[in-house]
PDB file of C-alpha atoms in Angstrom:
ATOM      1  CA  THR Y   1     239.998  77.710  -4.662  1.00  0.00           C
ATOM      2  CA  LEU Y   2     240.547  74.900  -7.503  1.00  0.00           C
ATOM      3  CA  GLU Y   3     241.443  71.620  -6.620  1.00  0.00           C
ATOM      4  CA  PRO Y   4     245.056  70.410  -7.675  1.00  0.00           C
ATOM      5  CA  THR Y   5     243.837  68.673 -10.934  1.00  0.00           C
ATOM      6  CA  ALA Y   6     241.578  71.505 -11.978  1.00  0.00           C
ATOM      7  CA  ALA Y   7     244.013  74.176 -11.199  1.00  0.00           C
ATOM      8  CA  LEU Y   8     246.862  72.481 -13.303  1.00  0.00           C
ATOM      9  CA  GLN Y   9     244.632  72.136 -16.324  1.00  0.00           C
ATOM     10  CA  ALA Y  10     243.771  75.816 -15.896  1.00  0.00           C
ATOM     11  CA  GLY Y  11     247.502  76.581 -15.857  1.00  0.00           C
ATOM     12  CA  ILE Y  12     247.692  77.417 -12.365  1.00  0.00           C
ATOM     13  CA  VAL Y  13     250.580  76.132 -10.068  1.00  0.00           C
ATOM     14  CA  TYR Y  14     251.353  77.263  -6.734  1.00  0.00           C
ATOM     15  CA  ASP Y  15     253.403  75.639  -3.978  1.00  0.00           C
ATOM     16  CA  ASP Y  16     254.866  76.919  -1.101  1.00  0.00           C
ATOM     17  CA  PHE Y  17     256.760  73.561  -0.311  1.00  0.00           C
ATOM     18  CA  ASN Y  18     255.147  73.572   3.317  1.00  0.00           C
ATOM     19  CA  ASN Y  19     252.615  70.593   3.017  1.00  0.00           C
ATOM     20  CA  ALA Y  20     253.821  68.052   5.679  1.00  0.00           C
ATOM     21  CA  LEU Y  21     252.465  65.578   3.626  1.00  0.00           C
ATOM     22  CA  PHE Y  22     255.125  65.854   1.230  1.00  0.00           C
ATOM     23  CA  ASP Y  23     258.205  66.595   3.332  1.00  0.00           C
ATOM     24  CA  GLY Y  24     260.823  64.547   1.956  1.00  0.00           C
ATOM     25  CA  SER Y  25     259.134  64.399  -1.263  1.00  0.00           C
ATOM     26  CA  ILE Y  26     257.482  66.290  -3.912  1.00  0.00           C
ATOM     27  CA  ASP Y  27     253.670  67.104  -4.326  1.00  0.00           C
ATOM     28  CA  PRO Y  28     253.017  64.620  -7.455  1.00  0.00           C
ATOM     29  CA  SER Y  29     249.560  66.510  -8.182  1.00  0.00           C
ATOM     30  CA  LYS Y  30     251.750  69.610  -9.054  1.00  0.00           C
ATOM     31  CA  TRP Y  31     255.097  68.544 -10.384  1.00  0.00           C
ATOM     32  CA  GLN Y  32     256.532  65.914 -12.505  1.00  0.00           C
ATOM     33  CA  GLN Y  33     260.442  65.169 -11.830  1.00  0.00           C
ATOM     34  CA  SER Y  34     262.885  64.811 -14.506  1.00  0.00           C
ATOM     35  CA  GLY Y  35     266.659  64.083 -14.886  1.00  0.00           C
ATOM     36  CA  ARG Y  36     266.915  62.528 -11.393  1.00  0.00           C
ATOM     37  CA  ASP Y  37     270.179  61.462 -10.593  1.00  0.00           C
ATOM     38  CA  SER Y  38     271.308  59.314  -7.465  1.00  0.00           C
ATOM     39  CA  ASN Y  39     273.575  62.741  -6.743  1.00  0.00           C
ATOM     40  CA  VAL Y  40     270.823  65.111  -6.708  1.00  0.00           C
ATOM     41  CA  VAL Y  41     268.249  65.493  -3.949  1.00  0.00           C
ATOM     42  CA  MET Y  42     265.480  67.679  -4.921  1.00  0.00           C
ATOM     43  CA  VAL Y  43     262.554  67.506  -2.222  1.00  0.00           C
ATOM     44  CA  GLN Y  44     260.580  69.643   0.222  1.00  0.00           C
ATOM     45  CA  GLN Y  45     261.973  70.408   3.663  1.00  0.00           C
ATOM     46  CA  ASN Y  46     261.003  72.746   6.372  1.00  0.00           C
ATOM     47  CA  GLY Y  47     258.635  74.874   3.857  1.00  0.00           C
ATOM     48  CA  GLU Y  48     261.464  75.102   1.130  1.00  0.00           C
ATOM     49  CA  LEU Y  49     262.311  72.912  -1.942  1.00  0.00           C
ATOM     50  CA  VAL Y  50     265.937  71.869  -1.530  1.00  0.00           C
ATOM     51  CA  VAL Y  51     268.343  71.199  -4.586  1.00  0.00           C
ATOM     52  CA  GLY Y  52     271.319  69.582  -3.284  1.00  0.00           C
ATOM     53  CA  VAL Y  53     273.939  68.169  -5.815  1.00  0.00           C
ATOM     54  CA  THR Y  54     277.010  65.996  -4.380  1.00  0.00           C
ATOM     55  CA  PRO Y  55     279.543  66.858  -7.171  1.00  0.00           C
ATOM     56  CA  ALA Y  56     279.868  63.926  -9.715  1.00  0.00           C
ATOM     57  CA  PRO Y  57     282.561  63.462 -12.981  1.00  0.00           C
ATOM     58  CA  ALA Y  58     279.940  64.436 -15.353  1.00  0.00           C
ATOM     59  CA  MET Y  59     277.473  67.593 -15.795  1.00  0.00           C
ATOM     60  CA  LEU Y  60     274.182  66.913 -13.909  1.00  0.00           C
ATOM     61  CA  ASN Y  61     270.606  68.762 -14.659  1.00  0.00           C
ATOM     62  CA  GLY Y  62     267.081  67.976 -14.120  1.00  0.00           C
ATOM     63  CA  GLY Y  63     264.377  69.377 -12.299  1.00  0.00           C
ATOM     64  CA  LEU Y  64     260.521  69.664 -11.462  1.00  0.00           C
ATOM     65  CA  THR Y  65     257.946  70.359 -14.607  1.00  0.00           C
ATOM     66  CA  THR Y  66     254.451  71.168 -15.079  1.00  0.00           C
ATOM     67  CA  VAL Y  67     252.026  70.136 -17.366  1.00  0.00           C
ATOM     68  CA  PRO Y  68     252.064  71.937 -20.773  1.00  0.00           C
ATOM     69  CA  ILE Y  69     250.024  75.223 -21.624  1.00  0.00           C
ATOM     70  CA  ILE Y  70     249.462  77.607 -24.443  1.00  0.00           C
ATOM     71  CA  LEU Y  71     249.820  81.180 -23.303  1.00  0.00           C
ATOM     72  CA  GLN Y  72     246.835  83.128 -24.070  1.00  0.00           C
ATOM     73  CA  SER Y  73     247.136  85.959 -21.538  1.00  0.00           C
ATOM     74  CA  PRO Y  74     250.273  87.432 -19.884  1.00  0.00           C
ATOM     75  CA  THR Y  75     251.686  84.706 -17.895  1.00  0.00           C
ATOM     76  CA  PHE Y  76     254.547  84.719 -15.150  1.00  0.00           C
ATOM     77  CA  ILE Y  77     256.328  82.440 -13.176  1.00  0.00           C
ATOM     78  CA  GLU Y  78     257.989  83.389  -9.756  1.00  0.00           C
ATOM     79  CA  MET Y  79     260.272  81.840  -7.095  1.00  0.00           C
ATOM     80  CA  ARG Y  80     262.174  82.814  -4.076  1.00  0.00           C
ATOM     81  CA  VAL Y  81     265.879  81.290  -4.261  1.00  0.00           C
ATOM     82  CA  LYS Y  82     269.151  81.550  -2.738  1.00  0.00           C
ATOM     83  CA  ALA Y  83     272.332  79.766  -2.810  1.00  0.00           C
ATOM     84  CA  SER Y  84     274.194  78.477   0.055  1.00  0.00           C
ATOM     85  CA  ALA Y  85     277.971  78.849   0.660  1.00  0.00           C
ATOM     86  CA  ASP Y  86     278.438  75.414   0.853  1.00  0.00           C
ATOM     87  CA  ARG Y  87     279.101  75.044  -2.780  1.00  0.00           C
ATOM     88  CA  VAL Y  88     282.140  73.545  -4.691  1.00  0.00           C
ATOM     89  CA  GLY Y  89     283.426  73.494  -8.047  1.00  0.00           C
ATOM     90  CA  ALA Y  90     282.897  75.506 -11.235  1.00  0.00           C
ATOM     91  CA  ARG Y  91     279.102  76.165 -11.782  1.00  0.00           C
ATOM     92  CA  PHE Y  92     275.889  75.344 -10.424  1.00  0.00           C
ATOM     93  CA  GLY Y  93     272.769  77.150 -11.390  1.00  0.00           C
ATOM     94  CA  THR Y  94     269.084  76.985 -10.430  1.00  0.00           C
ATOM     95  CA  VAL Y  95     266.348  78.531 -12.105  1.00  0.00           C
ATOM     96  CA  ILE Y  96     262.623  78.964 -13.193  1.00  0.00           C
ATOM     97  CA  GLN Y  97     261.939  78.738 -16.970  1.00  0.00           C
ATOM     98  CA  PHE Y  98     259.541  78.791 -19.470  1.00  0.00           C
ATOM     99  CA  LEU Y  99     260.490  75.831 -21.897  1.00  0.00           C
ATOM    100  CA  VAL Y 100     259.311  74.535 -25.211  1.00  0.00           C
ATOM    101  CA  ARG Y 101     261.476  71.557 -26.290  1.00  0.00           C
ATOM    102  CA  GLU Y 102     260.285  71.449 -29.532  1.00  0.00           C
ATOM    103  CA  LEU Y 103     262.016  74.867 -30.445  1.00  0.00           C
ATOM    104  CA  ALA Y 104     265.009  74.214 -28.001  1.00  0.00           C
ATOM    105  CA  TRP Y 105     263.856  77.400 -26.554  1.00  0.00           C
ATOM    106  CA  GLN Y 106     264.146  78.321 -22.695  1.00  0.00           C
ATOM    107  CA  GLY Y 107     263.453  81.587 -20.937  1.00  0.00           C
ATOM    108  CA  HIS Y 108     264.724  81.521 -17.439  1.00  0.00           C
ATOM    109  CA  CYS Y 109     265.738  83.299 -14.171  1.00  0.00           C
ATOM    110  CA  GLY Y 110     267.519  82.424 -11.081  1.00  0.00           C
ATOM    111  CA  ILE Y 111     271.019  81.927  -8.902  1.00  0.00           C
ATOM    112  CA  LEU Y 112     273.954  81.157 -11.145  1.00  0.00           C
ATOM    113  CA  ASP Y 113     276.976  80.432  -9.015  1.00  0.00           C
ATOM    114  CA  SER Y 114     280.193  80.431 -11.204  1.00  0.00           C
ATOM    115  CA  GLY Y 115     282.575  80.001  -8.553  1.00  0.00           C
ATOM    116  CA  SER Y 116     283.695  83.045  -7.010  1.00  0.00           C
ATOM    117  CA  SER Y 117     280.278  84.529  -6.040  1.00  0.00           C
ATOM    118  CA  PRO Y 118     276.542  84.065  -7.223  1.00  0.00           C
ATOM    119  CA  SER Y 119     274.552  86.188  -9.255  1.00  0.00           C
ATOM    120  CA  VAL Y 120     270.723  86.506  -9.922  1.00  0.00           C
ATOM    121  CA  TYR Y 121     270.831  85.649 -13.855  1.00  0.00           C
ATOM    122  CA  CYS Y 122     268.256  85.767 -16.292  1.00  0.00           C
ATOM    123  CA  ASN Y 123     268.267  84.650 -19.957  1.00  0.00           C
ATOM    124  CA  ILE Y 124     266.723  83.535 -23.053  1.00  0.00           C
ATOM    125  CA  ASN Y 125     268.563  80.661 -24.927  1.00  0.00           C
ATOM    126  CA  SER Y 126     267.293  79.802 -28.291  1.00  0.00           C
ATOM    127  CA  LYS Y 127     268.963  76.920 -30.007  1.00  0.00           C
ATOM    128  CA  GLY Y 128     271.883  77.043 -27.887  1.00  0.00           C
ATOM    129  CA  LEU Y 129     272.549  80.809 -28.228  1.00  0.00           C
ATOM    130  CA  ASP Y 130     271.902  83.163 -25.745  1.00  0.00           C
ATOM    131  CA  GLU Y 131     269.563  86.402 -25.908  1.00  0.00           C
ATOM    132  CA  CYS Y 132     268.718  89.291 -23.849  1.00  0.00           C
ATOM    133  CA  GLN Y 133     271.200  87.976 -20.872  1.00  0.00           C
ATOM    134  CA  ARG Y 134     270.592  89.857 -17.656  1.00  0.00           C
ATOM    135  CA  ASN Y 135     273.000  89.371 -14.663  1.00  0.00           C
ATOM    136  CA  VAL Y 136     272.548  91.216 -10.934  1.00  0.00           C
ATOM    137  CA  PRO Y 137     275.281  90.521  -8.464  1.00  0.00           C
ATOM    138  CA  ALA Y 138     274.236  88.549  -5.467  1.00  0.00           C
ATOM    139  CA  VAL Y 139     275.107  87.049  -2.063  1.00  0.00           C
ATOM    140  CA  TYR Y 140     275.138  83.570  -0.502  1.00  0.00           C
ATOM    141  CA  ASP Y 141     272.535  82.782   2.036  1.00  0.00           C
ATOM    142  CA  LYS Y 142     269.907  85.663   0.910  1.00  0.00           C
ATOM    143  CA  TRP Y 143     266.785  85.242  -0.860  1.00  0.00           C
ATOM    144  CA  TYR Y 144     265.905  86.547  -3.957  1.00  0.00           C
ATOM    145  CA  THR Y 145     262.555  86.958  -5.658  1.00  0.00           C
ATOM    146  CA  VAL Y 146     262.825  86.150  -9.268  1.00  0.00           C
ATOM    147  CA  ARG Y 147     259.776  86.559 -11.915  1.00  0.00           C
ATOM    148  CA  ILE Y 148     259.651  85.992 -15.723  1.00  0.00           C
ATOM    149  CA  LEU Y 149     256.578  87.639 -17.420  1.00  0.00           C
ATOM    150  CA  ILE Y 150     255.464  86.682 -20.821  1.00  0.00           C
ATOM    151  CA  ASP Y 151     252.828  88.800 -22.762  1.00  0.00           C
ATOM    152  CA  PRO Y 152     251.946  86.744 -25.753  1.00  0.00           C
ATOM    153  CA  ASP Y 153     250.396  89.350 -27.969  1.00  0.00           C
ATOM    154  CA  GLU Y 154     254.027  90.884 -29.319  1.00  0.00           C
ATOM    155  CA  PHE Y 155     255.633  87.942 -27.122  1.00  0.00           C
ATOM    156  CA  THR Y 156     257.821  90.078 -24.550  1.00  0.00           C
ATOM    157  CA  VAL Y 157     259.643  88.522 -21.996  1.00  0.00           C
ATOM    158  CA  THR Y 158     260.118  90.804 -19.028  1.00  0.00           C
ATOM    159  CA  TYR Y 159     262.504  89.756 -16.102  1.00  0.00           C
ATOM    160  CA  PHE Y 160     261.910  91.151 -12.460  1.00  0.00           C
ATOM    161  CA  VAL Y 161     264.319  90.707  -9.210  1.00  0.00           C
ATOM    162  CA  ASP Y 162     262.667  91.514  -5.968  1.00  0.00           C
ATOM    163  CA  GLY Y 163     259.968  93.717  -7.613  1.00  0.00           C
ATOM    164  CA  GLN Y 164     262.196  95.824 -10.110  1.00  0.00           C
ATOM    165  CA  ARG Y 165     262.265  95.456 -13.632  1.00  0.00           C
ATOM    166  CA  LEU Y 166     265.675  93.918 -14.914  1.00  0.00           C
ATOM    167  CA  GLY Y 167     265.123  93.997 -18.741  1.00  0.00           C
ATOM    168  CA  ALA Y 168     262.598  93.149 -21.320  1.00  0.00           C
ATOM    169  CA  CYS Y 169     262.877  91.534 -24.955  1.00  0.00           C
ATOM    170  CA  ILE Y 170     261.296  89.711 -27.984  1.00  0.00           C
ATOM    171  CA  PRO Y 171     262.995  86.793 -28.879  1.00  0.00           C
ATOM    172  CA  SER Y 172     264.212  85.900 -32.098  1.00  0.00           C
ATOM    173  CA  GLN Y 173     261.514  83.020 -32.390  1.00  0.00           C
ATOM    174  CA  ALA Y 174     258.679  85.035 -31.305  1.00  0.00           C
ATOM    175  CA  ASP Y 175     256.339  84.250 -34.273  1.00  0.00           C
ATOM    176  CA  ARG Y 176     256.820  80.552 -33.648  1.00  0.00           C
ATOM    177  CA  LEU Y 177     256.550  80.702 -29.710  1.00  0.00           C
ATOM    178  CA  LYS Y 178     253.099  82.571 -30.109  1.00  0.00           C
ATOM    179  CA  GLN Y 179     251.590  78.855 -31.133  1.00  0.00           C
ATOM    180  CA  ALA Y 180     253.848  76.900 -28.867  1.00  0.00           C
ATOM    181  CA  SER Y 181     252.949  74.798 -25.848  1.00  0.00           C
ATOM    182  CA  PHE Y 182     255.163  75.689 -22.599  1.00  0.00           C
ATOM    183  CA  ARG Y 183     256.116  73.954 -19.735  1.00  0.00           C
ATOM    184  CA  ARG Y 184     257.044  75.566 -16.534  1.00  0.00           C
ATOM    185  CA  GLU Y 185     259.842  74.345 -14.584  1.00  0.00           C
ATOM    186  CA  VAL Y 186     262.163  74.505 -11.560  1.00  0.00           C
ATOM    187  CA  PHE Y 187     265.575  73.663 -13.176  1.00  0.00           C
ATOM    188  CA  PHE Y 188     268.935  72.963 -12.027  1.00  0.00           C
ATOM    189  CA  TRP Y 189     272.401  72.435 -14.017  1.00  0.00           C
ATOM    190  CA  THR Y 190     275.963  71.865 -12.353  1.00  0.00           C
ATOM    191  CA  ASP Y 191     279.356  71.236 -14.421  1.00  0.00           C
ATOM    192  CA  PRO Y 192     281.317  68.050 -13.895  1.00  0.00           C
ATOM    193  CA  ASP Y 193     282.515  67.992 -10.309  1.00  0.00           C
ATOM    194  CA  SER Y 194     280.563  70.931  -9.050  1.00  0.00           C
ATOM    195  CA  GLY Y 195     277.766  70.976  -6.497  1.00  0.00           C
ATOM    196  CA  GLY Y 196     276.130  72.372  -3.431  1.00  0.00           C
ATOM    197  CA  THR Y 197     272.670  73.752  -2.114  1.00  0.00           C
ATOM    198  CA  MET Y 198     270.042  75.967  -3.277  1.00  0.00           C
TER     199      MET Y 198
END
């Protein structure tokens, strides 16, 4: 196994959020926090990463991010995620994503709760426009394993849910993305007056 710093430099990040040294916090050798608001708890507890959001008048978002990497071979990110039934308000989502800030591009997959029920939600957002969106109905308090695989040769983005291929596409910015530097994130967002636990 690689030491944490060497693993990060090689582009490898694995966290089962089960290291007792970081209960109530996050392992800083693996993650940088962004967008932390006082209404948000984003910490490991009992072997899980807990995203807890107390509703606020404004939209909230933030996450945990890794150091940037250039994709030189097929690369994936994956997580197990569930939504708790304690949610309130309009929308609350937690996803894993590949992010290129300079191109305003995200490829993400996770849980979106739009008020009546959750769904497993995978999407590419390019400069504010959705491309290649896929949704699968979900239920509260059930784990789902989501994965995004990027093949940098053609720049094909493929989504998987619980090991089953959900769909694939080539983004509109594929040529520019081949040269880009990517961050990997666990990201959340809420609408105003929305929150809960994921």
